[in-house]
Amino acid sequence: MAAQGSYPDAGRIVDTMGKDLERLKQRIPLLEYLQRHHWTGHQVSARSEFVGLCPLHEETQPSFYVNAQKNLFYCHGCGRGGDLIRFVELSRHLSFRQCVDYLEEEFAPTAQLLHHTAAFYQLELRRYPEGIAYVAQRGVHDPHLIEELGIGYARGGNLRPHLQNLGYSLERVLEMGLIGPQGPDAFCRRVIFPCRHQDRIVNLYGRSIGSAFPHRLLPRSKGGLFAWETVRQFRNVILVEGLFDLAVLWQAGFRNTTCAIGTRLTPMQLQQLRANPDRCIYIAFDQDENQAGQNAADALLQCLDQAGLHVRIVSLPAGHDPNSYFVAGATAKDFAHLLEEAPSL
Ligand SMILES: [Zn+2]
């Protein structure tokens, strides 16, 4: 049991950073933060203390205590404790300053607005058959995967009243680029993939199901590599151009697939790949007839090679990208074979 006073003193942080930080921590109670990140704790007797498994180390017996009143945690297993900022530092391996930025952004209206929009589009995918029909036509059938990736559908026309009901001003929604000046959704008739960075939605990608230009992102940063929180643990990483390529590969069991949304890496995305110098990257871009995909892969290869990474180029049958390859009937075994054959440089 956590004895009174076993929580480290939070005074250090209050003294150094002052009142803004206190306000931030009041706005985001530690317990609420942990629960949003799927921590479950049981209340200890009648006190405002909770206990559960430690998110900072592997354990089977709960020894992670949270005092909801004091906004402090302490783990008797690994001996670590502190306040919300300390928890974020330890769990996300961020500096103190990065933690503050992360928390500010996570609980800022931007992240929330995008979260509400993505959740709404997820519901619309179930409401309108044309969205799910398109997803199926692109070879994605697994309902768990659709849920996990947060795939949605924007039929168009419904988002504005929905967000206004939630209390967002029209200016805010316009400024974010979610609706056009005339009123319809910017993503009208598009299948939506939310782009996350460190668990929060930073942008939305919309694939047109009609005749409009196929690709659309909101006019803001697309964040890092897609699903990097999941993929970063792998030494071998498959890099694809599009999110439907990623979806079919995840569905086939290649969960080490990430996507830059396009053929160019941003400095942040390159940095992510470089973080592990032993990493091997399999580039699986489109093999289009006009060589554009091939040229893009070659350009990227130079860039990754200069960064000291091992790179292999996956050679798909002519005219195919990973998505169309699977839609045409390829199996996980077929793709694994292409990975084996991919020349190393
Ligand atoms: Zn622990």
Short mmCIF file of C-alpha atoms and ligand atoms in Angstrom, two decimals:
data_model
loop_
_atom_site.label_atom_id
_atom_site.label_comp_id
_atom_site.label_asym_id
_atom_site.label_seq_id
_atom_site.Cartn_x
_atom_site.Cartn_y
_atom_site.Cartn_z
CA MET A 1 0.00 0.00 0.00
CA ALA A 2 1.15 3.51 -0.68
CA ALA A 3 1.80 5.25 2.56
CA GLN A 4 0.93 8.90 2.89
CA GLY A 5 3.84 11.01 1.82
CA SER A 6 5.43 8.43 -0.47
CA TYR A 7 4.64 10.54 -3.52
CA PRO A 8 7.59 12.67 -4.55
CA ASP A 9 7.15 16.33 -4.00
CA ALA A 10 5.79 18.19 -7.01
CA GLY A 11 7.07 21.50 -5.71
CA ARG A 12 10.15 21.40 -7.94
CA ILE A 13 8.07 21.85 -11.06
CA VAL A 14 5.70 24.44 -9.64
CA ASP A 15 8.66 26.56 -8.56
CA THR A 16 10.45 26.43 -11.88
CA MET A 17 7.63 26.82 -14.32
CA GLY A 18 5.07 28.80 -12.40
CA LYS A 19 1.40 29.27 -12.74
CA ASP A 20 0.87 28.34 -16.41
CA LEU A 21 1.99 24.84 -15.70
CA GLU A 22 -0.25 24.57 -12.68
CA ARG A 23 -3.18 25.61 -14.85
CA LEU A 24 -2.24 23.02 -17.45
CA LYS A 25 -2.16 20.29 -14.81
CA GLN A 26 -5.47 21.41 -13.36
CA ARG A 27 -7.01 21.30 -16.79
CA ILE A 28 -5.71 17.78 -17.31
CA PRO A 29 -6.07 15.72 -14.14
CA LEU A 30 -3.54 12.87 -14.00
CA LEU A 31 -6.23 10.25 -13.50
CA GLU A 32 -8.18 11.49 -16.51
CA TYR A 33 -5.04 11.46 -18.63
CA LEU A 34 -4.26 7.86 -17.62
CA GLN A 35 -7.81 6.72 -18.30
CA ARG A 36 -7.80 8.35 -21.73
CA HIS A 37 -4.73 6.22 -22.38
CA HIS A 38 -6.56 3.06 -21.30
CA TRP A 39 -5.20 2.69 -17.79
CA THR A 40 -7.62 1.04 -15.38
CA GLY A 41 -7.28 1.44 -11.67
CA HIS A 42 -9.34 0.37 -8.70
CA GLN A 43 -10.15 2.74 -5.92
CA VAL A 44 -8.30 2.00 -2.70
CA SER A 45 -10.81 2.08 0.17
CA ALA A 46 -12.63 5.41 0.47
CA ARG A 47 -9.61 7.54 -0.33
CA SER A 48 -9.06 9.28 -3.62
CA GLU A 49 -6.32 6.79 -4.34
CA PHE A 50 -6.35 4.28 -7.20
CA VAL A 51 -4.18 1.28 -7.93
CA GLY A 52 -3.54 -0.64 -11.14
CA LEU A 53 -0.84 -2.18 -13.31
CA CYS A 54 2.12 0.08 -13.92
CA PRO A 55 2.21 1.51 -17.47
CA LEU A 56 5.95 2.16 -17.06
CA HIS A 57 7.16 -1.37 -16.44
CA GLU A 58 5.94 -4.95 -17.02
CA GLU A 59 4.12 -6.40 -14.05
CA THR A 60 1.32 -8.80 -13.18
CA GLN A 61 0.49 -7.52 -9.68
CA PRO A 62 -0.78 -3.94 -9.51
CA SER A 63 1.68 -1.65 -7.77
CA PHE A 64 1.02 1.65 -9.54
CA TYR A 65 -0.79 4.11 -7.26
CA VAL A 66 -2.48 7.33 -8.28
CA ASN A 67 -3.61 9.95 -5.84
CA ALA A 68 -6.38 11.74 -7.75
CA GLN A 69 -6.59 14.57 -5.24
CA LYS A 70 -2.90 15.40 -5.24
CA ASN A 71 -2.50 14.52 -8.95
CA LEU A 72 0.51 12.34 -8.22
CA PHE A 73 1.51 8.76 -8.97
CA TYR A 74 3.94 6.32 -7.44
CA CYS A 75 4.92 2.79 -8.49
CA HIS A 76 6.21 0.42 -5.82
CA GLY A 77 7.48 -1.92 -8.54
CA CYS A 78 9.84 0.39 -10.42
CA GLY A 79 10.08 3.08 -7.78
CA ARG A 80 9.12 5.89 -10.10
CA GLY A 81 6.67 8.62 -9.29
CA GLY A 82 5.72 12.23 -9.76
CA ASP A 83 3.10 14.35 -11.44
CA LEU A 84 1.48 14.34 -14.88
CA ILE A 85 4.46 15.93 -16.62
CA ARG A 86 6.82 13.41 -15.03
CA PHE A 87 4.56 10.59 -16.18
CA VAL A 88 4.57 11.89 -19.76
CA GLU A 89 8.36 12.30 -19.63
CA LEU A 90 8.78 8.68 -18.56
CA SER A 91 6.13 7.08 -20.74
CA ARG A 92 6.87 8.98 -23.96
CA HIS A 93 10.58 9.59 -23.51
CA LEU A 94 10.17 13.31 -24.05
CA SER A 95 12.01 16.23 -22.55
CA PHE A 96 10.25 18.41 -20.03
CA ARG A 97 9.60 21.12 -22.61
CA GLN A 98 8.32 18.59 -25.18
CA CYS A 99 5.93 17.21 -22.56
CA VAL A 100 4.42 20.60 -21.94
CA ASP A 101 3.97 21.16 -25.70
CA TYR A 102 2.52 17.70 -26.10
CA LEU A 103 -0.03 18.18 -23.34
CA GLU A 104 -0.94 21.67 -24.50
CA GLU A 105 -1.63 20.33 -27.97
CA GLU A 106 -3.31 17.11 -26.86
CA PHE A 107 -5.91 19.00 -24.90
CA ALA A 108 -6.12 21.98 -27.19
CA PRO A 109 -9.23 22.60 -29.27
CA THR A 110 -7.46 21.61 -32.52
CA ALA A 111 -6.91 18.02 -31.50
CA GLN A 112 -10.41 17.84 -30.11
CA LEU A 113 -12.04 19.26 -33.22
CA LEU A 114 -10.23 16.75 -35.42
CA HIS A 115 -11.10 13.96 -33.02
CA HIS A 116 -14.81 14.89 -33.14
CA THR A 117 -14.72 15.13 -36.93
CA ALA A 118 -13.01 11.75 -37.35
CA ALA A 119 -15.45 10.11 -34.92
CA PHE A 120 -18.37 11.55 -36.89
CA TYR A 121 -16.99 10.24 -40.17
CA GLN A 122 -16.52 6.82 -38.62
CA LEU A 123 -20.24 6.77 -37.85
CA GLU A 124 -21.06 7.90 -41.38
CA LEU A 125 -19.12 4.97 -42.79
CA ARG A 126 -21.70 2.70 -41.17
CA ARG A 127 -24.60 4.85 -42.31
CA TYR A 128 -23.92 5.11 -46.02
CA PRO A 129 -23.22 1.99 -48.06
CA GLU A 130 -21.15 3.72 -50.77
CA GLY A 131 -18.30 4.38 -48.31
CA ILE A 132 -17.92 0.84 -47.08
CA ALA A 133 -18.43 -0.47 -50.63
CA TYR A 134 -15.43 1.58 -51.75
CA VAL A 135 -13.32 0.32 -48.85
CA ALA A 136 -14.24 -3.27 -49.78
CA GLN A 137 -13.48 -2.62 -53.43
CA ARG A 138 -9.98 -1.58 -52.33
CA GLY A 139 -9.58 -4.98 -50.69
CA VAL A 140 -10.09 -3.98 -47.05
CA HIS A 141 -12.61 -6.27 -45.36
CA ASP A 142 -11.52 -6.80 -41.77
CA PRO A 143 -13.93 -4.83 -39.53
CA HIS A 144 -11.39 -4.77 -36.67
CA LEU A 145 -8.80 -3.19 -38.93
CA ILE A 146 -11.30 -0.61 -40.20
CA GLU A 147 -12.03 0.26 -36.58
CA GLU A 148 -8.37 0.25 -35.57
CA LEU A 149 -7.33 2.60 -38.36
CA GLY A 150 -10.36 4.78 -37.64
CA ILE A 151 -11.47 4.68 -41.27
CA GLY A 152 -14.51 6.85 -41.94
CA TYR A 153 -16.59 8.28 -44.73
CA ALA A 154 -17.62 11.85 -45.46
CA ARG A 155 -20.83 11.86 -47.41
CA GLY A 156 -20.83 15.65 -47.33
CA GLY A 157 -23.29 18.16 -45.96
CA ASN A 158 -23.71 16.81 -42.42
CA LEU A 159 -20.51 17.81 -40.68
CA ARG A 160 -21.24 21.49 -40.17
CA PRO A 161 -24.49 21.10 -38.16
CA HIS A 162 -22.90 18.25 -36.21
CA LEU A 163 -19.89 20.33 -35.14
CA GLN A 164 -22.04 23.38 -34.44
CA ASN A 165 -24.19 21.22 -32.14
CA LEU A 166 -20.99 20.32 -30.30
CA GLY A 167 -20.33 24.03 -29.78
CA TYR A 168 -17.71 24.74 -32.45
CA SER A 169 -18.03 28.10 -34.13
CA LEU A 170 -18.39 28.30 -37.89
CA GLU A 171 -15.17 30.35 -38.03
CA ARG A 172 -13.23 27.61 -36.25
CA VAL A 173 -14.51 24.92 -38.63
CA LEU A 174 -13.80 27.10 -41.68
CA GLU A 175 -10.35 28.00 -40.41
CA MET A 176 -9.50 24.32 -39.99
CA GLY A 177 -10.50 23.77 -43.62
CA LEU A 178 -13.10 21.13 -42.75
CA ILE A 179 -15.78 22.88 -44.75
CA GLY A 180 -15.51 25.14 -47.76
CA PRO A 181 -16.80 28.73 -47.79
CA GLN A 182 -19.99 27.55 -49.54
CA GLY A 183 -20.79 25.13 -46.73
CA PRO A 184 -20.22 21.56 -47.94
CA ASP A 185 -17.58 19.33 -46.31
CA ALA A 186 -14.11 19.73 -47.76
CA PHE A 187 -13.96 15.92 -47.74
CA CYS A 188 -17.28 15.42 -49.54
CA ARG A 189 -17.55 11.85 -50.92
CA ARG A 190 -14.21 10.74 -49.53
CA VAL A 191 -13.05 7.82 -47.42
CA ILE A 192 -11.24 9.26 -44.41
CA PHE A 193 -8.13 8.10 -42.58
CA PRO A 194 -7.19 10.07 -39.44
CA CYS A 195 -3.43 10.80 -39.26
CA ARG A 196 -2.13 10.56 -35.73
CA HIS A 197 1.01 11.81 -34.13
CA GLN A 198 1.79 10.39 -30.70
CA ASP A 199 -1.79 9.17 -30.35
CA ARG A 200 -3.56 12.36 -31.24
CA ILE A 201 -5.13 13.25 -34.56
CA VAL A 202 -3.15 15.93 -36.37
CA ASN A 203 -4.70 15.74 -39.83
CA LEU A 204 -7.23 13.87 -41.95
CA TYR A 205 -6.56 12.21 -45.28
CA GLY A 206 -9.49 11.80 -47.65
CA ARG A 207 -9.53 9.49 -50.68
CA SER A 208 -12.13 10.49 -53.25
CA ILE A 209 -14.57 7.74 -54.21
CA GLY A 210 -15.80 9.78 -57.18
CA SER A 211 -14.25 11.84 -59.93
CA ALA A 212 -12.67 14.52 -57.70
CA PHE A 213 -8.87 14.68 -57.32
CA PRO A 214 -8.01 11.47 -55.45
CA HIS A 215 -5.99 12.76 -52.51
CA ARG A 216 -6.76 15.45 -49.97
CA LEU A 217 -5.28 16.53 -46.65
CA LEU A 218 -6.20 19.48 -44.46
CA PRO A 219 -3.88 22.46 -45.00
CA ARG A 220 -1.72 21.67 -41.97
CA SER A 221 1.15 19.36 -41.05
CA LYS A 222 0.51 15.68 -41.74
CA GLY A 223 2.61 14.82 -38.70
CA GLY A 224 5.12 12.00 -38.77
CA LEU A 225 4.95 8.63 -40.50
CA PHE A 226 1.54 7.01 -40.39
CA ALA A 227 0.92 4.77 -37.35
CA TRP A 228 4.52 5.26 -36.27
CA GLU A 229 3.71 4.48 -32.64
CA THR A 230 2.93 0.93 -33.76
CA VAL A 231 5.57 0.56 -36.46
CA ARG A 232 8.60 2.08 -34.73
CA GLN A 233 9.21 -1.11 -32.72
CA PHE A 234 10.10 -3.06 -35.88
CA ARG A 235 13.62 -3.28 -37.21
CA ASN A 236 12.40 -3.97 -40.75
CA VAL A 237 9.94 -1.39 -41.97
CA ILE A 238 7.93 -1.40 -45.19
CA LEU A 239 7.32 2.07 -46.61
CA VAL A 240 4.37 2.58 -48.96
CA GLU A 241 2.89 5.58 -50.78
CA GLY A 242 -0.77 5.33 -49.90
CA LEU A 243 -2.98 4.44 -46.98
CA PHE A 244 -4.88 1.74 -48.88
CA ASP A 245 -1.51 0.09 -49.54
CA LEU A 246 -0.90 0.20 -45.81
CA ALA A 247 -4.38 -1.12 -44.99
CA VAL A 248 -4.11 -4.23 -47.17
CA LEU A 249 -0.61 -4.97 -45.89
CA TRP A 250 -1.70 -4.66 -42.25
CA GLN A 251 -4.65 -6.88 -43.08
CA ALA A 252 -2.26 -9.46 -44.55
CA GLY A 253 -0.19 -9.38 -41.36
CA PHE A 254 2.56 -6.92 -42.38
CA ARG A 255 2.03 -4.60 -39.47
CA ASN A 256 5.53 -3.23 -39.89
CA THR A 257 4.18 -1.12 -42.77
CA THR A 258 4.15 2.66 -42.55
CA CYS A 259 3.23 5.37 -45.01
CA ALA A 260 4.54 8.85 -45.76
CA ILE A 261 1.36 9.76 -47.72
CA GLY A 262 3.19 10.42 -50.96
CA THR A 263 6.68 9.58 -52.11
CA ARG A 264 8.63 12.26 -50.24
CA LEU A 265 9.64 12.19 -46.61
CA THR A 266 9.37 15.29 -44.46
CA PRO A 267 12.39 16.03 -42.25
CA MET A 268 10.42 14.70 -39.27
CA GLN A 269 9.62 11.43 -41.05
CA LEU A 270 13.24 10.95 -42.06
CA GLN A 271 14.26 11.60 -38.48
CA GLN A 272 11.85 8.90 -37.29
CA LEU A 273 13.35 6.31 -39.65
CA ARG A 274 16.88 7.28 -38.65
CA ALA A 275 16.24 6.93 -34.93
CA ASN A 276 17.24 3.26 -35.17
CA PRO A 277 20.47 3.05 -37.21
CA ASP A 278 20.08 -0.73 -37.73
CA ARG A 279 16.80 -0.28 -39.48
CA CYS A 280 16.15 -1.79 -42.89
CA ILE A 281 13.55 -0.09 -45.07
CA TYR A 282 11.67 -1.87 -47.83
CA ILE A 283 10.33 0.68 -50.29
CA ALA A 284 7.15 -0.62 -51.93
CA PHE A 285 5.97 2.17 -54.22
CA ASP A 286 3.75 2.07 -57.32
CA GLN A 287 5.21 0.39 -60.37
CA ASP A 288 3.44 2.65 -62.82
CA GLU A 289 4.08 2.47 -66.51
CA ASN A 290 5.51 6.00 -66.74
CA GLN A 291 8.25 5.16 -64.23
CA ALA A 292 7.10 7.89 -61.82
CA GLY A 293 6.93 5.53 -58.87
CA GLN A 294 10.28 4.01 -59.76
CA ASN A 295 11.89 7.44 -60.01
CA ALA A 296 10.36 8.50 -56.71
CA ALA A 297 11.70 5.34 -55.06
CA ASP A 298 15.16 5.98 -56.51
CA ALA A 299 15.18 9.57 -55.23
CA LEU A 300 14.10 8.42 -51.79
CA LEU A 301 16.68 5.69 -51.82
CA GLN A 302 19.48 8.25 -52.30
CA CYS A 303 18.13 10.24 -49.40
CA LEU A 304 17.85 7.22 -47.05
CA ASP A 305 21.17 5.84 -48.17
CA GLN A 306 22.86 9.14 -47.36
CA ALA A 307 21.25 8.93 -43.94
CA GLY A 308 23.04 5.59 -43.48
CA LEU A 309 19.99 3.32 -43.52
CA HIS A 310 19.74 -0.07 -45.22
CA VAL A 311 17.30 0.15 -48.09
CA ARG A 312 15.72 -2.50 -50.30
CA ILE A 313 13.40 -1.83 -53.22
CA VAL A 314 10.40 -4.12 -53.56
CA SER A 315 9.64 -4.90 -57.17
CA LEU A 316 5.92 -5.34 -57.76
CA PRO A 317 4.51 -6.63 -61.06
CA ALA A 318 4.25 -3.87 -63.69
CA GLY A 319 1.30 -1.54 -63.23
CA HIS A 320 0.73 -2.54 -59.60
CA ASP A 321 0.99 -0.92 -56.22
CA PRO A 322 0.70 -3.04 -53.05
CA ASN A 323 -3.02 -2.32 -52.88
CA SER A 324 -3.87 -3.39 -56.42
CA TYR A 325 -1.53 -6.38 -56.06
CA PHE A 326 -3.62 -7.73 -53.18
CA VAL A 327 -6.91 -6.74 -54.82
CA ALA A 328 -5.78 -8.78 -57.85
CA GLY A 329 -5.53 -11.83 -55.58
CA ALA A 330 -1.98 -11.85 -54.23
CA THR A 331 -1.49 -13.51 -50.85
CA ALA A 332 0.68 -12.69 -47.86
CA LYS A 333 3.04 -15.43 -49.06
CA ASP A 334 3.37 -13.78 -52.46
CA PHE A 335 4.27 -10.47 -50.87
CA ALA A 336 6.69 -12.09 -48.43
CA HIS A 337 8.40 -13.59 -51.45
CA LEU A 338 8.76 -10.12 -53.03
CA LEU A 339 10.34 -8.87 -49.81
CA GLU A 340 12.85 -11.72 -49.85
CA GLU A 341 13.71 -10.97 -53.47
CA ALA A 342 14.02 -7.22 -52.95
CA PRO A 343 17.57 -6.24 -53.94
CA SER A 344 19.66 -4.67 -51.26
CA LEU A 345 21.88 -1.74 -52.16
ZN ZN B 1 6.35 0.64 -12.34
#
